[in-house]
CSV table of N, CA and C in Angstrom, one decimal:
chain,number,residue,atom,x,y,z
A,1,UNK,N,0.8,-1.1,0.0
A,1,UNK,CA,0.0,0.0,0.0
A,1,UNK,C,0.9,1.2,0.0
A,2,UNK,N,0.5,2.2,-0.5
A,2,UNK,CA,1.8,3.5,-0.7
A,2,UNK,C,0.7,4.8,-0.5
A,3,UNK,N,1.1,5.2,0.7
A,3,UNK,CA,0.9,6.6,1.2
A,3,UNK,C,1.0,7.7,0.6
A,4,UNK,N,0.9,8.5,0.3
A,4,UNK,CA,0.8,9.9,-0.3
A,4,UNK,C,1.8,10.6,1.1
A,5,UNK,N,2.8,11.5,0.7
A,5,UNK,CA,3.7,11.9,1.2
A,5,UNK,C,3.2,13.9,1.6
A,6,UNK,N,2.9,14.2,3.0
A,6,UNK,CA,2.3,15.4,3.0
A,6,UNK,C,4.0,16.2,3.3
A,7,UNK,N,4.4,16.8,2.3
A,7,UNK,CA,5.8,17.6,2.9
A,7,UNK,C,5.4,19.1,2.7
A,8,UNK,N,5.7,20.3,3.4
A,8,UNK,CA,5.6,21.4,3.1
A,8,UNK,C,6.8,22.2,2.8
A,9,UNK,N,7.4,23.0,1.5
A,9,UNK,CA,8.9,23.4,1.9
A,9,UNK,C,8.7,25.0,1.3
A,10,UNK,N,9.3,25.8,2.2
A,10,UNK,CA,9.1,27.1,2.4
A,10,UNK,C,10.7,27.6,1.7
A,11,UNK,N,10.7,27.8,0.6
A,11,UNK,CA,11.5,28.9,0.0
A,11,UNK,C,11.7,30.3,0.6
A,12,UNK,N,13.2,30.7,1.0
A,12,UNK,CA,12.9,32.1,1.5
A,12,UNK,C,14.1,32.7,1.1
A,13,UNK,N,14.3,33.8,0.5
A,13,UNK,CA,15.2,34.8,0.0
A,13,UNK,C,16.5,34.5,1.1
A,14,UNK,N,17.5,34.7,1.1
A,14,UNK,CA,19.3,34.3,1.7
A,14,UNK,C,18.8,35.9,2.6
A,15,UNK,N,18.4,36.6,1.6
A,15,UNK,CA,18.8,37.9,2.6
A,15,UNK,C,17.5,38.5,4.1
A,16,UNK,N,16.6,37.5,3.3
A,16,UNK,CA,15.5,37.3,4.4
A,16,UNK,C,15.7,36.6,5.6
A,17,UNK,N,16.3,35.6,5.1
A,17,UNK,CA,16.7,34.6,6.2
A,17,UNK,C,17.9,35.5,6.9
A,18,UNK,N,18.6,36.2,6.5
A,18,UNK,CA,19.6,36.6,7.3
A,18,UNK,C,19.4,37.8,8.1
A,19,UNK,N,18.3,38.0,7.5
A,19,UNK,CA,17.7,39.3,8.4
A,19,UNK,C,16.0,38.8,9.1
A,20,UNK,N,16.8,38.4,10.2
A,20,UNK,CA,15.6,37.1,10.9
A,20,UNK,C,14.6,38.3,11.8
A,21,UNK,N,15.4,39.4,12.6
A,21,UNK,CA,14.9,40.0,13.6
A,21,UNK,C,13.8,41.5,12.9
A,22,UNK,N,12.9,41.6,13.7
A,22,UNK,CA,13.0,43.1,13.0
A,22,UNK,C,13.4,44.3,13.3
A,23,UNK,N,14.6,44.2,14.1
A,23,UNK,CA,15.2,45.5,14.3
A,23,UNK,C,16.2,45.8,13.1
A,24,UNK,N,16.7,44.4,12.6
A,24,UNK,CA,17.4,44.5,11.3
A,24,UNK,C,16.6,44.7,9.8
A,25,UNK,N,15.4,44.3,10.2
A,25,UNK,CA,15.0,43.8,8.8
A,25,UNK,C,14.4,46.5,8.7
A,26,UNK,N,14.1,46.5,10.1
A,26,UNK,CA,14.4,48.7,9.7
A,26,UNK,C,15.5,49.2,9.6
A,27,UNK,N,16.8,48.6,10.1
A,27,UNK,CA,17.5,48.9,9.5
A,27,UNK,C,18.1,48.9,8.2
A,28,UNK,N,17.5,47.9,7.8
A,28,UNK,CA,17.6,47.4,6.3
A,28,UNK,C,17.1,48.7,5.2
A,29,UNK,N,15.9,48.7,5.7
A,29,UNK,CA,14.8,49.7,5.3
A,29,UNK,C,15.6,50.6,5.1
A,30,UNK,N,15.6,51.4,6.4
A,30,UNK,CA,16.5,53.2,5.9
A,30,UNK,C,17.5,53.2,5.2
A,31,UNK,N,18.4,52.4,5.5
A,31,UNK,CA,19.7,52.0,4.7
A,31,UNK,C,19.1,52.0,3.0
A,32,UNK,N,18.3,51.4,2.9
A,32,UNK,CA,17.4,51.1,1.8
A,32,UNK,C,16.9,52.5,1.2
A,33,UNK,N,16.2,53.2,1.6
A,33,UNK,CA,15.2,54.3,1.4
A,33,UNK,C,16.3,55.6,1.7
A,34,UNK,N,17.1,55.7,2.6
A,34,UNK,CA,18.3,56.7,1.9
A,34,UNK,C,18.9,56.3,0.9
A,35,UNK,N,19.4,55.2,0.5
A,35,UNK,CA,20.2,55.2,-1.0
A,35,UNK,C,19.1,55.2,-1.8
A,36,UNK,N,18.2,55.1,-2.1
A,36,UNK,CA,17.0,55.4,-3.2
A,36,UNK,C,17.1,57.0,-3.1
A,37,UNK,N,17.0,57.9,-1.8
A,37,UNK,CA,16.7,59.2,-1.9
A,37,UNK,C,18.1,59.7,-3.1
A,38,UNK,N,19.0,59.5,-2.1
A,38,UNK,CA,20.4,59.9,-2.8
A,38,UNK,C,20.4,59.7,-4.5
A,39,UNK,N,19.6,58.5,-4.7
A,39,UNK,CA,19.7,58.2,-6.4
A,39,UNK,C,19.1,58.9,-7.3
A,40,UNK,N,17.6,59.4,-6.3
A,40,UNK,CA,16.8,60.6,-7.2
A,40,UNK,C,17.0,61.6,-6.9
A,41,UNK,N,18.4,61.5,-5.9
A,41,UNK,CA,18.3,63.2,-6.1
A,41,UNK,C,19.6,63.9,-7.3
A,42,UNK,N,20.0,62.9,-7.5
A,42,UNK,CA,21.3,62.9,-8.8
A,42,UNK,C,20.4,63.2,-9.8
A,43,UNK,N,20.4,64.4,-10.7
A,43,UNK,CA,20.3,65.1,-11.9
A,43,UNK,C,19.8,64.4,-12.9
A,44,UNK,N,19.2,64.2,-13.8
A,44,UNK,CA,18.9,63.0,-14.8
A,44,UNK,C,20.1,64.0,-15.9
A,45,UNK,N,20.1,64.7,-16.3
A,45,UNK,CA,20.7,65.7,-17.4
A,45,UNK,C,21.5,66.0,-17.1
A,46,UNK,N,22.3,65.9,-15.8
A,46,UNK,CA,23.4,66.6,-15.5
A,46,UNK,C,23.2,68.4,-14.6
A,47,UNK,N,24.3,68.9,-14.9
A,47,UNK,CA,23.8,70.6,-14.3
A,47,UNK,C,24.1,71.4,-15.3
A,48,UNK,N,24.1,71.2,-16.6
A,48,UNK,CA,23.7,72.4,-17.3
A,48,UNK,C,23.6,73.8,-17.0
A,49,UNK,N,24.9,74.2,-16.2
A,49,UNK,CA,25.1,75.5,-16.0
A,49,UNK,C,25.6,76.2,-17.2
A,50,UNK,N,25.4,77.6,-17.3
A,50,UNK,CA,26.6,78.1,-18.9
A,50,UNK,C,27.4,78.2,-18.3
A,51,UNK,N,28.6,78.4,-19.4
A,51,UNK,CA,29.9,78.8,-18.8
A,51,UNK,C,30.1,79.9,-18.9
A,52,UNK,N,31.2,80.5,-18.3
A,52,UNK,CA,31.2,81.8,-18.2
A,52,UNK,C,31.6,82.3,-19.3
A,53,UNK,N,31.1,83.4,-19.4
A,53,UNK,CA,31.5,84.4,-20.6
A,53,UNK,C,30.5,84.9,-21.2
A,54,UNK,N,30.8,85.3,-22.5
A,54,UNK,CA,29.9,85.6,-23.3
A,54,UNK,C,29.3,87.1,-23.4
A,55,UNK,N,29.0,87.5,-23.9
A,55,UNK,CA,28.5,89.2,-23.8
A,55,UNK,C,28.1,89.6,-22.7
A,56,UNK,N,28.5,90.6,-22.4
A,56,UNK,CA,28.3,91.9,-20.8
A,56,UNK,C,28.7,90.6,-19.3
A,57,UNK,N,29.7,89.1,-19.8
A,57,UNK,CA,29.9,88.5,-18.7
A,57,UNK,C,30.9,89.2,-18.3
A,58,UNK,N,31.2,89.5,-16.6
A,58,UNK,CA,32.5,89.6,-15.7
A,58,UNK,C,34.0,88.7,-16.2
A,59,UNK,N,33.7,87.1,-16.9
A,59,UNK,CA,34.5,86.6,-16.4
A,59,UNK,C,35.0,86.6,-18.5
A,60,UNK,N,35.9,87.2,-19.3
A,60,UNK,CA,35.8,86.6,-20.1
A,60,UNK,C,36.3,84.8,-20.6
A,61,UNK,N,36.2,84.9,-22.0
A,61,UNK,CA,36.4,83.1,-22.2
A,61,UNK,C,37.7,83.4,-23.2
A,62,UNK,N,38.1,84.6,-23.6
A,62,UNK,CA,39.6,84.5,-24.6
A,62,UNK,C,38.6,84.8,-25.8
A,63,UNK,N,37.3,84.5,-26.5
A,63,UNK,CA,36.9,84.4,-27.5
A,63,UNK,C,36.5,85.7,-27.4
A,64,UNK,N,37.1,87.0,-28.5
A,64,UNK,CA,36.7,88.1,-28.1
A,64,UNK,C,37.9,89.1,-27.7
A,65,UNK,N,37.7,90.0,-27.0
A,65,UNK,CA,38.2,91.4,-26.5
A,65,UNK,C,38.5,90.8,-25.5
A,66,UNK,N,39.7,90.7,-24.8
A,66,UNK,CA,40.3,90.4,-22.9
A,66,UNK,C,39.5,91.6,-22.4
A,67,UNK,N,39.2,91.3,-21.3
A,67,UNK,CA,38.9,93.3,-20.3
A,67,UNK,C,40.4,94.0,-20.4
A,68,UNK,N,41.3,93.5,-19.9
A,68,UNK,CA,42.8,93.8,-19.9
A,68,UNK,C,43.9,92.9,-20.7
A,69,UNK,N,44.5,93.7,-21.9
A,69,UNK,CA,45.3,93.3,-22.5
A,69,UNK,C,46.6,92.6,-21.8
A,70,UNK,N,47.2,92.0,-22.9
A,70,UNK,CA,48.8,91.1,-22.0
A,70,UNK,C,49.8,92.2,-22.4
A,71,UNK,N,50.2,92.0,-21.5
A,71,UNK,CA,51.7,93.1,-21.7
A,71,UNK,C,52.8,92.5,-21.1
A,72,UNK,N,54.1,92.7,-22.0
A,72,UNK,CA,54.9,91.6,-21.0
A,72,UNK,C,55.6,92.2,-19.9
A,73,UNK,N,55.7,91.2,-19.2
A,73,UNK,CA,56.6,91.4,-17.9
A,73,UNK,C,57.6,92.2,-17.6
A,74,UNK,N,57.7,93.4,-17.0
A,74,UNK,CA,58.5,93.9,-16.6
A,74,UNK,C,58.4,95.0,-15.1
A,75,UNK,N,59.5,94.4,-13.9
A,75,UNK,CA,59.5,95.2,-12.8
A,75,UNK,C,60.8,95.0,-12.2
A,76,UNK,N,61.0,95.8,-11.2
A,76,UNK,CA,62.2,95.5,-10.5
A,76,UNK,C,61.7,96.1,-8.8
A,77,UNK,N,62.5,95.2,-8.3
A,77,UNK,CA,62.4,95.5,-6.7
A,77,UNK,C,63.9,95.2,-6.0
A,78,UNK,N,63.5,96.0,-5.0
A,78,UNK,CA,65.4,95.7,-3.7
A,78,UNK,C,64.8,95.7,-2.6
A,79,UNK,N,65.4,95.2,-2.0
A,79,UNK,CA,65.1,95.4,-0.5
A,79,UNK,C,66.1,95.4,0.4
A,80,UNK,N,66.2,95.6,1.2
A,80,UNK,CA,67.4,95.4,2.6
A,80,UNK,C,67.0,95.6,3.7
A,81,UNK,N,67.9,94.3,4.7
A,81,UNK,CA,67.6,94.7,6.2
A,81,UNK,C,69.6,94.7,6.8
A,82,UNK,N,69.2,95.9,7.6
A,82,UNK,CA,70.6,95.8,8.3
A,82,UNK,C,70.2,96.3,9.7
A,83,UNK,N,70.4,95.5,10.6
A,83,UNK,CA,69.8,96.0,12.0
A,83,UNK,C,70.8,95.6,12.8
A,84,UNK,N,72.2,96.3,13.5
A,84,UNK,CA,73.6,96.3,13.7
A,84,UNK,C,73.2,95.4,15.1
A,85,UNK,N,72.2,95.7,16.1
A,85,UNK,CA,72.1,95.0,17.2
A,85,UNK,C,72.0,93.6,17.2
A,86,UNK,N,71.3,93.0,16.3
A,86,UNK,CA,70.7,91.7,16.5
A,86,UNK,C,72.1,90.9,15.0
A,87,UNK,N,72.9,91.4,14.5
A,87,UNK,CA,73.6,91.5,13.7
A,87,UNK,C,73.1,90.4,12.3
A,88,UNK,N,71.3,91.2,12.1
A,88,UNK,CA,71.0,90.7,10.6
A,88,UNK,C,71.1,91.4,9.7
A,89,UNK,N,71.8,90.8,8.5
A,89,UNK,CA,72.3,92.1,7.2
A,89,UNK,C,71.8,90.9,6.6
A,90,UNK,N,70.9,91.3,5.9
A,90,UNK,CA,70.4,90.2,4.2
A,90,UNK,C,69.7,91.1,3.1
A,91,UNK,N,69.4,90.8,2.2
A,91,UNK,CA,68.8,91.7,1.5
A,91,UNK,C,68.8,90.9,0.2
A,92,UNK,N,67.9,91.3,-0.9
A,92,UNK,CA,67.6,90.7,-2.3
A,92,UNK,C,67.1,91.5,-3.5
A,93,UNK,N,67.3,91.8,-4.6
A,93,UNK,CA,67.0,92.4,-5.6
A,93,UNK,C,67.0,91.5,-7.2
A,94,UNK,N,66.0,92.2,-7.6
A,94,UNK,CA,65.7,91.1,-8.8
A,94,UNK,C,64.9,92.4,-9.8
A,95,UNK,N,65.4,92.1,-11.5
A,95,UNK,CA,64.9,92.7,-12.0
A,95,UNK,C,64.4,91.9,-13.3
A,96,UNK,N,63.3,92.4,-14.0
A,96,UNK,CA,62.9,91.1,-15.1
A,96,UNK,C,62.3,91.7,-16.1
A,97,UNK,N,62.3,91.8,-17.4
A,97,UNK,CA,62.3,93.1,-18.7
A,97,UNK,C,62.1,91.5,-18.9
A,98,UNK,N,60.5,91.3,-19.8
A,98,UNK,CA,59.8,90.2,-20.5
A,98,UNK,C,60.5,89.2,-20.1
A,99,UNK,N,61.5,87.9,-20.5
A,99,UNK,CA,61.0,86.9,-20.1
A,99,UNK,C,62.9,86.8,-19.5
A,100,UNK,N,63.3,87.7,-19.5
A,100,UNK,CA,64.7,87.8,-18.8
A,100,UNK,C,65.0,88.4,-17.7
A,101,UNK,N,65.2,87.6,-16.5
A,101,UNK,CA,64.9,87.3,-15.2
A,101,UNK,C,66.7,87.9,-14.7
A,102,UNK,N,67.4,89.0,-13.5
A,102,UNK,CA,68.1,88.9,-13.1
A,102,UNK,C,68.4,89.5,-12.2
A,103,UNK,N,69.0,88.4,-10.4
A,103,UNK,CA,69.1,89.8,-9.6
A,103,UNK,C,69.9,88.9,-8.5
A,104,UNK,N,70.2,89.1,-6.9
A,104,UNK,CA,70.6,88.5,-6.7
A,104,UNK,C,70.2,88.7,-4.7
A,105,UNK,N,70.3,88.0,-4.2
A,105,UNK,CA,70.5,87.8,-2.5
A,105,UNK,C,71.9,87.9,-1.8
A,106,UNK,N,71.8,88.0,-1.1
A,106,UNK,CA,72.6,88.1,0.1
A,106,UNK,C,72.2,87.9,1.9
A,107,UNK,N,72.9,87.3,2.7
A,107,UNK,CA,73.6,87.4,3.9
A,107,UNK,C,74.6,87.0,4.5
A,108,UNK,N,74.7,88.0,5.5
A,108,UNK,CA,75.4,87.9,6.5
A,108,UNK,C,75.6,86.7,7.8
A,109,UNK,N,76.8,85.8,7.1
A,109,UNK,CA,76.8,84.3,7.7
A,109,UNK,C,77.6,84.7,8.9
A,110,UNK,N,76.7,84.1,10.3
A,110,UNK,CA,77.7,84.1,11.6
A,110,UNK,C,79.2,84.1,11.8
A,111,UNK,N,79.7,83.7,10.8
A,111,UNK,CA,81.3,83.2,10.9
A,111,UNK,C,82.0,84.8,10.1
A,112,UNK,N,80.9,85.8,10.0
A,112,UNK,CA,81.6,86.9,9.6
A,112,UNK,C,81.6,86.7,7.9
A,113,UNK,N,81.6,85.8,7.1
A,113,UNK,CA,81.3,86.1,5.6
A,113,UNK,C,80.6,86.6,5.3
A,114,UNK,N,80.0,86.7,3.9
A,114,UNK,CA,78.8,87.0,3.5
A,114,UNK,C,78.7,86.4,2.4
A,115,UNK,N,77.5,85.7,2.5
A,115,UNK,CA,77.2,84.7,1.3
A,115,UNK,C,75.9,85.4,0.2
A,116,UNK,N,76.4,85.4,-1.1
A,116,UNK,CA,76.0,86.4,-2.2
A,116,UNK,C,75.7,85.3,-3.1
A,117,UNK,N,74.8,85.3,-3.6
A,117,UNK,CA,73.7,84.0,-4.8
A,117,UNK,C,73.6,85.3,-5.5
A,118,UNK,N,74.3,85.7,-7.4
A,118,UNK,CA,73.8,86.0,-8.1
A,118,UNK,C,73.3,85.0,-9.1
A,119,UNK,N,71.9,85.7,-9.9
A,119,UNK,CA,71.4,84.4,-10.9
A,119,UNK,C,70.6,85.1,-11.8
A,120,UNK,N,70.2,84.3,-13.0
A,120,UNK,CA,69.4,84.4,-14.1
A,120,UNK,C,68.5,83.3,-14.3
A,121,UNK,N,67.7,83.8,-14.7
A,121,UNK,CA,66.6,82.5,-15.1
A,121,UNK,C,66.3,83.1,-16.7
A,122,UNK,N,65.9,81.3,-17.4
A,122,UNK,CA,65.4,81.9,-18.6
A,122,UNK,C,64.7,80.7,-19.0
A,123,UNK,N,64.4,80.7,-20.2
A,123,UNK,CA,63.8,79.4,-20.7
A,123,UNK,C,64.1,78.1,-20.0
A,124,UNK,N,65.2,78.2,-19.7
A,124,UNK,CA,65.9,76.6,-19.9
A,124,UNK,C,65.7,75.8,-17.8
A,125,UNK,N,65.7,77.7,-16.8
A,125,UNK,CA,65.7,77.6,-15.3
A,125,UNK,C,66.4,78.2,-14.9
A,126,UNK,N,66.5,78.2,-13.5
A,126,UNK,CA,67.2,79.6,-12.8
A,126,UNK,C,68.8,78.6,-12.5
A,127,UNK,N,69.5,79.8,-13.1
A,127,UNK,CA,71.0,80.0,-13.2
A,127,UNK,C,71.8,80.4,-12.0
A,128,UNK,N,72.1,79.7,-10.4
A,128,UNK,CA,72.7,80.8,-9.5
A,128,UNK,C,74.2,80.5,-9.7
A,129,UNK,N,74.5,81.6,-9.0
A,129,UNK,CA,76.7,81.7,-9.1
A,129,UNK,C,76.4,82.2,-7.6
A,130,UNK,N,77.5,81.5,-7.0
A,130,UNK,CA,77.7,81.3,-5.5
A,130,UNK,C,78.9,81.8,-4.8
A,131,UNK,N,78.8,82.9,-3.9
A,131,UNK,CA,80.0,83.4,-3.8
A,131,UNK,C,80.0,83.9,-2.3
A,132,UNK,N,81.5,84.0,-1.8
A,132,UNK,CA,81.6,83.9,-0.7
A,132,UNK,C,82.4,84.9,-0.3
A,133,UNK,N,82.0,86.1,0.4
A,133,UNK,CA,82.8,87.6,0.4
A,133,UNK,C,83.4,87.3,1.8
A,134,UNK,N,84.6,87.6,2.0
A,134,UNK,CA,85.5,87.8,3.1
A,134,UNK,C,85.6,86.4,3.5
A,135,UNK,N,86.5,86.8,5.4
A,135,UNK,CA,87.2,85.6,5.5
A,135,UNK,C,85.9,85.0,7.1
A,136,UNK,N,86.2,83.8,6.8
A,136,UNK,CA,85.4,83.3,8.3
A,136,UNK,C,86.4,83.5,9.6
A,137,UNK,N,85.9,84.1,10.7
A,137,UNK,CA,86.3,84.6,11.4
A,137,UNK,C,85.6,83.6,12.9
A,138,UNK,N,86.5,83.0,13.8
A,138,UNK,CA,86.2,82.1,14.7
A,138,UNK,C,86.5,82.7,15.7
A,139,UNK,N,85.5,82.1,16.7
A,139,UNK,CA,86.2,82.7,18.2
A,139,UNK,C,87.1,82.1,19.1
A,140,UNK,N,88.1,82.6,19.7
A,140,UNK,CA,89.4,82.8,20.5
A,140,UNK,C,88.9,81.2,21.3
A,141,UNK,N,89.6,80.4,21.3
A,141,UNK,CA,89.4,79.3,22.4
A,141,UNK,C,88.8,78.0,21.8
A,142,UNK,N,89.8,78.1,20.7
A,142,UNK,CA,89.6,76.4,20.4
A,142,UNK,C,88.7,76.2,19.4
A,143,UNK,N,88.9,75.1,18.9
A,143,UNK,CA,87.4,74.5,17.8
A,143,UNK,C,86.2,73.9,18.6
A,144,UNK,N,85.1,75.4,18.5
A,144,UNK,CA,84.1,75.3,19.6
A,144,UNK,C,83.1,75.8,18.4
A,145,UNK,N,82.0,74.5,18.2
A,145,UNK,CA,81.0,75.3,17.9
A,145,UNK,C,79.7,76.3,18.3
A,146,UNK,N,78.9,76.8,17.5
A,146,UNK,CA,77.9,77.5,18.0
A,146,UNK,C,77.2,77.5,18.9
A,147,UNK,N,77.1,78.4,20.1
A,147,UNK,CA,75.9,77.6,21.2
A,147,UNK,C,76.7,77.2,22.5
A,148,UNK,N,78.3,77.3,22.2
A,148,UNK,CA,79.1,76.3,23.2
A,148,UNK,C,80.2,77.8,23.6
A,149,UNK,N,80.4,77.8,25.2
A,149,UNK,CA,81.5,79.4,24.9
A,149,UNK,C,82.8,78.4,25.8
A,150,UNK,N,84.0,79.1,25.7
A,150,UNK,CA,84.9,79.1,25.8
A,150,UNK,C,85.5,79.8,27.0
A,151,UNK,N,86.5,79.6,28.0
A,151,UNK,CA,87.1,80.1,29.2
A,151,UNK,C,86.9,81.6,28.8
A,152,UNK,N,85.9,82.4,29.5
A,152,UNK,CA,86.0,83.4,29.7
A,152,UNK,C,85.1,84.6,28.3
A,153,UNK,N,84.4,83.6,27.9
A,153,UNK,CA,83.8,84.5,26.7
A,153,UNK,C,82.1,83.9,26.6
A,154,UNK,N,81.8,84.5,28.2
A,154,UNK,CA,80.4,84.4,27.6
A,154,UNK,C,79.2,85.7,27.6
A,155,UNK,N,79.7,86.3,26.5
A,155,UNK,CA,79.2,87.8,26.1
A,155,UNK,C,77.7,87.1,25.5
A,156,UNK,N,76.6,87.7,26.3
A,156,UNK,CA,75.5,87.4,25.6
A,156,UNK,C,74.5,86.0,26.2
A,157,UNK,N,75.6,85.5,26.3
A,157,UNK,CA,74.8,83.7,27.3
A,157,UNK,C,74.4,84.1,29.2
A,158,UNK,N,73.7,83.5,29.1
A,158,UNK,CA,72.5,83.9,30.5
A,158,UNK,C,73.9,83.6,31.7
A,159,UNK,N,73.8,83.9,32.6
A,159,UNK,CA,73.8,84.0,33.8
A,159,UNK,C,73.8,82.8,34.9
A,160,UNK,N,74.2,81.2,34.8
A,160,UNK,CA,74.1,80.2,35.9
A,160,UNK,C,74.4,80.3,37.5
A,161,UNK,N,74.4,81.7,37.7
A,161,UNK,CA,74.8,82.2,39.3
A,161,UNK,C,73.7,82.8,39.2
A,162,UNK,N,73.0,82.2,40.4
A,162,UNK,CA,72.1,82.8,41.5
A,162,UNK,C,72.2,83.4,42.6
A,163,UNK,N,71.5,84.6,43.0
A,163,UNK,CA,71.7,85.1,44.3
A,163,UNK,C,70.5,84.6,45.4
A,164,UNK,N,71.0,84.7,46.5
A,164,UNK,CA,69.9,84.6,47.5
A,164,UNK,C,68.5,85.2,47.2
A,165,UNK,N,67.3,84.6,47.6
A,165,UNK,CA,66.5,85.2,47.2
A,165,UNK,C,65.7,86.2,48.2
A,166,UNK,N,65.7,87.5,47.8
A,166,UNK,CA,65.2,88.5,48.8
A,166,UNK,C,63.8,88.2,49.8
A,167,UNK,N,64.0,89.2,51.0
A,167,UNK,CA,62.7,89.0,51.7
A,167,UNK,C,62.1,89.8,51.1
């Protein structure tokens, strides 16, 4: 004798099943329902702004009259600082007539030289010549560098004696 077999089988989506609870299955939602917003809110056409320019525009496009013609390049400047107390001497000048660039820097190196950068620039990049005016001049007491003084020469460096402190 052969029975008739009662089976029931419930197909259910991977992502349903994986989202069993329903605190997940709203979060799913918003997660859901903001990226749909974000999708309609993207432009179907794009943003079709004009570009700038064009008649009585502020900004022109080259096609046409400039507001302000090209003219080429030409100025010159100098400057200097010499302030004998704090003993900074530097200073820089540059002069440039269209596309020919020339001028030069200077200071005043601690060791008493003075280091002088003349240069040119032109198509090809800037050109310096390096030069080294007078002699380096060291202080009395050894091969001591900067920051470090020597028996009896500390002109300028603080004070490690303390006195009693007053009532």
């Amino acid at each position: 004798m052969t029975r008739p077999i009662n089976a029931s089988f419930h197909l259910q989506s991977p992502v349903l099943i994986a989202l069993s609870t329903e605190a997940e299955m709203k979060q799913v939602s918003v997660v859901f329902a903001f990226v749909l917003a974000v999708a309609l809110a993207i432009p179907q056409e794009g943003y079709n702004y004009p570009a700038p320019g064009g008649q009585g525009s502020q900004f022109p496009t080259g096609t046409g009259q400039a507001q302000y013609p090209s003219v080429p390049a030409q100025y010159a400047f100098q400057w200097d600082v010499n302030h004998e107390p704090s003993g900074n001497f530097y200073g820089h000048k540059e002069e440039r007539e269209e596309a020919n660039t020339q001028g030069s820097y200077y200071v005043q190196l601690p060791d008493g030289r003075r280091l002088l950068v003349e240069y040119y620039v032109d198509a090809t990049g800037y050109h310096p010549t390096v030069t080294f005016e007078g002699e380096a001049q060291y202080p009395s007491g050894g091969n001591q560098g900067y920051g470090q003084s020597g028996q009896g020469s500390n002109q300028g460096s603080p004070s490690q004696l303390y006195g009693a402190p007053s009532k």
